[in-house]
PDB file of C-alpha atoms in Angstrom:
ATOM      1  CA  UNK A 996    -108.596 186.835  85.539  1.00 59.00           C
ATOM      2  CA  UNK A 997    -108.118 184.916  88.575  1.00 58.00           C
ATOM      3  CA  UNK A 998    -104.746 186.377  89.010  1.00 58.00           C
ATOM      4  CA  UNK A 999    -105.773 190.318  89.585  1.00 58.00           C
ATOM      5  CA  UNK A1000    -108.770 188.915  92.138  1.00 58.00           C
ATOM      6  CA  UNK A1001    -104.912 187.210  93.996  1.00 62.00           C
ATOM      7  CA  UNK A1002    -103.642 190.753  93.615  1.00 62.00           C
ATOM      8  CA  UNK A1003    -106.530 193.295  94.592  1.00 61.00           C
ATOM      9  CA  UNK A1004    -106.917 190.658  98.027  1.00 60.00           C
ATOM     10  CA  UNK A1005    -103.233 190.785  98.696  1.00 56.00           C
ATOM     11  CA  UNK A1006    -103.518 194.489  97.961  1.00 58.00           C
ATOM     12  CA  UNK A1007    -106.483 194.739 100.023  1.00 56.00           C
ATOM     13  CA  UNK A1008    -104.829 192.289 103.525  1.00 63.00           C
ATOM     14  CA  UNK A1009    -101.818 194.825 103.584  1.00 68.00           C
ATOM     15  CA  UNK A1010    -102.577 197.039 105.656  1.00 76.00           C
ATOM     16  CA  UNK A1011    -101.346 200.662 106.409  1.00 78.00           C
ATOM     17  CA  UNK A1012     -98.055 202.597 105.061  1.00 85.00           C
ATOM     18  CA  UNK A1013     -95.897 204.511 107.388  1.00 83.00           C
ATOM     19  CA  UNK A1014     -96.543 206.965 105.217  1.00 83.00           C
ATOM     20  CA  UNK A1015    -100.276 206.858 106.342  1.00 83.00           C
ATOM     21  CA  UNK A1016     -99.578 206.428 109.669  1.00 84.00           C
ATOM     22  CA  UNK A1017     -97.717 209.167 109.852  1.00 87.00           C
ATOM     23  CA  UNK A1018    -100.291 211.534 108.197  1.00 88.00           C
ATOM     24  CA  UNK A1019    -103.458 210.874 110.433  1.00 88.00           C
ATOM     25  CA  UNK A1020    -100.838 211.077 113.468  1.00 88.00           C
ATOM     26  CA  UNK A1021     -99.594 214.472 112.183  1.00 88.00           C
ATOM     27  CA  UNK A1022    -103.297 215.825 111.786  1.00 88.00           C
ATOM     28  CA  UNK A1023    -105.136 214.359 115.435  1.00 87.00           C
ATOM     29  CA  UNK A1024    -101.438 216.201 117.000  1.00 85.00           C
ATOM     30  CA  UNK A1025    -102.923 219.377 115.044  1.00 84.00           C
ATOM     31  CA  UNK A1026    -106.356 218.816 116.213  1.00 84.00           C
ATOM     32  CA  UNK A1027    -105.575 218.043 120.006  1.00 81.00           C
ATOM     33  CA  UNK A1028    -103.217 221.297 119.540  1.00 82.00           C
ATOM     34  CA  UNK A1029    -106.094 223.449 118.932  1.00 78.00           C
ATOM     35  CA  UNK A1030    -108.776 221.685 121.129  1.00 77.00           C
ATOM     36  CA  UNK A1031    -106.357 221.578 124.348  1.00 71.00           C
ATOM     37  CA  UNK A1032    -105.677 224.689 125.407  1.00 71.00           C
ATOM     38  CA  UNK A1033    -109.723 225.852 124.603  1.00 69.00           C
ATOM     39  CA  UNK A1034    -110.909 222.581 127.111  1.00 67.00           C
ATOM     40  CA  UNK A1035    -108.619 223.268 129.216  1.00 65.00           C
ATOM     41  CA  UNK A1036    -109.086 227.939 129.643  1.00 61.00           C
ATOM     42  CA  UNK A1037    -113.088 225.933 129.973  1.00 65.00           C
ATOM     43  CA  UNK A1038    -111.681 223.834 133.307  1.00 64.00           C
ATOM     44  CA  UNK A1039    -110.342 227.156 135.060  1.00 68.00           C
ATOM     45  CA  UNK A1040    -113.405 228.980 133.899  1.00 77.00           C
ATOM     46  CA  UNK A1041    -115.512 226.644 136.106  1.00 80.00           C
ATOM     47  CA  UNK A1042    -113.734 226.514 139.254  1.00 84.00           C
ATOM     48  CA  UNK A1043    -114.074 229.948 138.926  1.00 85.00           C
ATOM     49  CA  UNK A1044    -117.714 229.511 138.760  1.00 88.00           C
ATOM     50  CA  UNK A1045    -117.517 227.024 141.481  1.00 87.00           C
ATOM     51  CA  UNK A1046    -115.789 229.304 144.067  1.00 87.00           C
ATOM     52  CA  UNK A1047    -118.451 231.941 143.363  1.00 88.00           C
ATOM     53  CA  UNK A1048    -121.614 229.498 144.318  1.00 89.00           C
ATOM     54  CA  UNK A1049    -119.389 228.030 147.221  1.00 90.00           C
ATOM     55  CA  UNK A1050    -119.066 231.285 149.037  1.00 88.00           C
ATOM     56  CA  UNK A1051    -123.023 232.784 147.839  1.00 90.00           C
ATOM     57  CA  UNK A1052    -123.987 229.446 149.910  1.00 90.00           C
ATOM     58  CA  UNK A1053    -121.758 230.602 152.932  1.00 91.00           C
ATOM     59  CA  UNK A1054    -122.720 233.552 153.090  1.00 91.00           C
ATOM     60  CA  UNK A1055    -126.854 233.068 152.980  1.00 92.00           C
ATOM     61  CA  UNK A1056    -125.638 230.775 155.631  1.00 92.00           C
ATOM     62  CA  UNK A1057    -123.793 233.367 157.568  1.00 92.00           C
ATOM     63  CA  UNK A1058    -126.941 235.212 156.911  1.00 91.00           C
ATOM     64  CA  UNK A1059    -128.865 232.875 158.224  1.00 93.00           C
ATOM     65  CA  UNK A1060    -126.327 232.764 161.508  1.00 91.00           C
ATOM     66  CA  UNK A1061    -127.063 236.406 161.858  1.00 93.00           C
ATOM     67  CA  UNK A1062    -130.383 236.425 161.547  1.00 91.00           C
ATOM     68  CA  UNK A1063    -130.796 233.760 164.528  1.00 91.00           C
ATOM     69  CA  UNK A1064    -127.857 234.851 167.107  1.00 89.00           C
ATOM     70  CA  UNK A1065    -127.660 238.717 166.692  1.00 89.00           C
ATOM     71  CA  UNK A1066    -123.944 239.045 165.085  1.00 90.00           C
ATOM     72  CA  UNK A1067    -121.887 236.970 162.335  1.00 92.00           C
ATOM     73  CA  UNK A1068    -119.525 234.607 163.844  1.00 92.00           C
ATOM     74  CA  UNK A1069    -116.200 235.707 165.336  1.00 89.00           C
ATOM     75  CA  UNK A1070    -113.110 235.299 162.680  1.00 89.00           C
ATOM     76  CA  UNK A1071    -111.721 232.921 166.060  1.00 89.00           C
ATOM     77  CA  UNK A1072    -115.107 230.414 165.354  1.00 88.00           C
ATOM     78  CA  UNK A1073    -114.740 230.594 161.972  1.00 88.00           C
ATOM     79  CA  UNK A1074    -117.212 228.745 159.351  1.00 90.00           C
ATOM     80  CA  UNK A1075    -117.092 226.208 161.715  1.00 90.00           C
ATOM     81  CA  UNK A1076    -120.113 228.105 163.561  1.00 90.00           C
ATOM     82  CA  UNK A1077    -121.935 227.213 160.956  1.00 91.00           C
ATOM     83  CA  UNK A1078    -122.084 223.221 161.592  1.00 90.00           C
ATOM     84  CA  UNK A1079    -121.178 223.162 165.325  1.00 88.00           C
ATOM     85  CA  UNK A1080    -122.754 225.340 168.802  1.00 89.00           C
ATOM     86  CA  UNK A1081    -120.084 228.005 169.754  1.00 88.00           C
ATOM     87  CA  UNK A1082    -119.954 227.869 173.460  1.00 87.00           C
ATOM     88  CA  UNK A1083    -121.835 229.996 175.118  1.00 83.00           C
ATOM     89  CA  UNK A1084    -124.783 231.134 172.719  1.00 84.00           C
ATOM     90  CA  UNK A1085    -128.379 229.625 173.709  1.00 87.00           C
ATOM     91  CA  UNK A1086    -129.770 231.591 170.729  1.00 89.00           C
ATOM     92  CA  UNK A1087    -127.725 229.769 167.529  1.00 89.00           C
ATOM     93  CA  UNK A1088    -130.799 227.259 165.559  1.00 87.00           C
ATOM     94  CA  UNK A1089    -127.805 225.495 163.527  1.00 78.00           C
ATOM     95  CA  UNK A1090    -126.306 223.470 162.122  1.00 90.00           C
ATOM     96  CA  UNK A1091    -126.506 226.188 158.823  1.00 89.00           C
ATOM     97  CA  UNK A1092    -124.510 223.687 156.782  1.00 89.00           C
ATOM     98  CA  UNK A1093    -125.091 220.917 156.875  1.00 86.00           C
ATOM     99  CA  UNK A1094    -120.966 219.306 157.216  1.00 87.00           C
ATOM    100  CA  UNK A1095    -118.207 221.067 157.473  1.00 88.00           C
ATOM    101  CA  UNK A1096    -117.413 223.901 155.086  1.00 86.00           C
ATOM    102  CA  UNK A1097    -115.470 222.842 151.614  1.00 86.00           C
ATOM    103  CA  UNK A1098    -112.066 223.899 150.820  1.00 88.00           C
ATOM    104  CA  UNK A1099    -111.778 225.625 147.677  1.00 87.00           C
ATOM    105  CA  UNK A1100    -111.719 224.708 144.022  1.00 87.00           C
ATOM    106  CA  UNK A1101    -108.190 224.659 144.317  1.00 86.00           C
ATOM    107  CA  UNK A1102    -108.040 222.835 148.101  1.00 87.00           C
ATOM    108  CA  UNK A1103    -107.825 225.495 150.204  1.00 88.00           C
ATOM    109  CA  UNK A1104    -110.119 227.161 153.426  1.00 90.00           C
ATOM    110  CA  UNK A1105    -111.935 229.989 152.854  1.00 91.00           C
ATOM    111  CA  UNK A1106    -110.962 233.134 154.257  1.00 91.00           C
ATOM    112  CA  UNK A1107    -113.262 234.093 157.337  1.00 92.00           C
ATOM    113  CA  UNK A1108    -113.296 237.922 158.622  1.00 91.00           C
ATOM    114  CA  UNK A1109    -115.707 239.311 161.035  1.00 91.00           C
ATOM    115  CA  UNK A1110    -115.788 242.160 160.712  1.00 87.00           C
ATOM    116  CA  UNK A1111    -114.594 242.539 157.456  1.00 82.00           C
ATOM    117  CA  UNK A1112    -112.642 244.913 155.680  1.00 85.00           C
ATOM    118  CA  UNK A1113    -114.301 245.548 152.599  1.00 85.00           C
ATOM    119  CA  UNK A1114    -117.770 244.712 153.937  1.00 83.00           C
ATOM    120  CA  UNK A1115    -119.472 243.376 157.017  1.00 87.00           C
ATOM    121  CA  UNK A1116    -117.728 240.675 156.485  1.00 90.00           C
ATOM    122  CA  UNK A1117    -114.987 239.145 154.262  1.00 90.00           C
ATOM    123  CA  UNK A1118    -115.527 236.244 152.944  1.00 90.00           C
ATOM    124  CA  UNK A1119    -112.900 234.911 149.949  1.00 89.00           C
ATOM    125  CA  UNK A1120    -110.707 232.487 147.754  1.00 90.00           C
ATOM    126  CA  UNK A1121    -107.254 233.752 146.825  1.00 86.00           C
ATOM    127  CA  UNK A1122    -107.859 231.864 143.631  1.00 81.00           C
ATOM    128  CA  UNK A1123    -105.743 229.929 141.636  1.00 79.00           C
ATOM    129  CA  UNK A1124    -102.039 231.211 142.641  1.00 76.00           C
ATOM    130  CA  UNK A1125    -103.478 231.463 146.578  1.00 74.00           C
ATOM    131  CA  UNK A1126    -101.748 234.646 146.786  1.00 72.00           C
ATOM    132  CA  UNK A1127    -103.937 237.925 147.442  1.00 81.00           C
ATOM    133  CA  UNK A1128    -104.603 239.867 144.588  1.00 72.00           C
ATOM    134  CA  UNK A1129    -103.945 238.242 140.919  1.00 72.00           C
ATOM    135  CA  UNK A1130    -105.910 238.323 137.411  1.00 75.00           C
ATOM    136  CA  UNK A1131    -107.761 235.865 135.086  1.00 72.00           C
ATOM    137  CA  UNK A1132    -107.404 232.020 137.324  1.00 72.00           C
ATOM    138  CA  UNK A1133    -105.430 233.668 140.090  1.00 73.00           C
ATOM    139  CA  UNK A1134    -107.705 236.412 140.586  1.00 78.00           C
ATOM    140  CA  UNK A1135    -109.326 236.345 144.267  1.00 78.00           C
ATOM    141  CA  UNK A1136    -112.964 235.574 144.366  1.00 82.00           C
ATOM    142  CA  UNK A1137    -114.870 237.078 147.366  1.00 81.00           C
ATOM    143  CA  UNK A1138    -118.161 238.007 148.114  1.00 79.00           C
ATOM    144  CA  UNK A1139    -118.058 241.907 148.150  1.00 81.00           C
TER     145      UNK A1139
END
């Protein structure tokens, strides 16, 4: 009886076999291969939503600027006119943003043009690829 207890105790202290560890690692690898792409596709979608929200906020600030000044800032002034008073603009009541406009989620500045080609003013990000056009995460995000 004592010999049986010692054998069970020795077996319990032995640990995992190499085969058991390999099986666990394969299972973890399969789970990562299944979950990984789904997780990273969600990251791309959240960057697009963030860019859309930032464009919406910038658009609202530009509308407020136009209400005060009478027109949108010229392309040369850009979005900095929302933070700092342009020269020779006595009706400016800003700042319309608390700080300089942020970069898009991919680290590039938003493109602003007044007058716009597609709307009264054009405000856009070229998306993940930084190039005009594209599809999916590389598509342009615009105010029109």
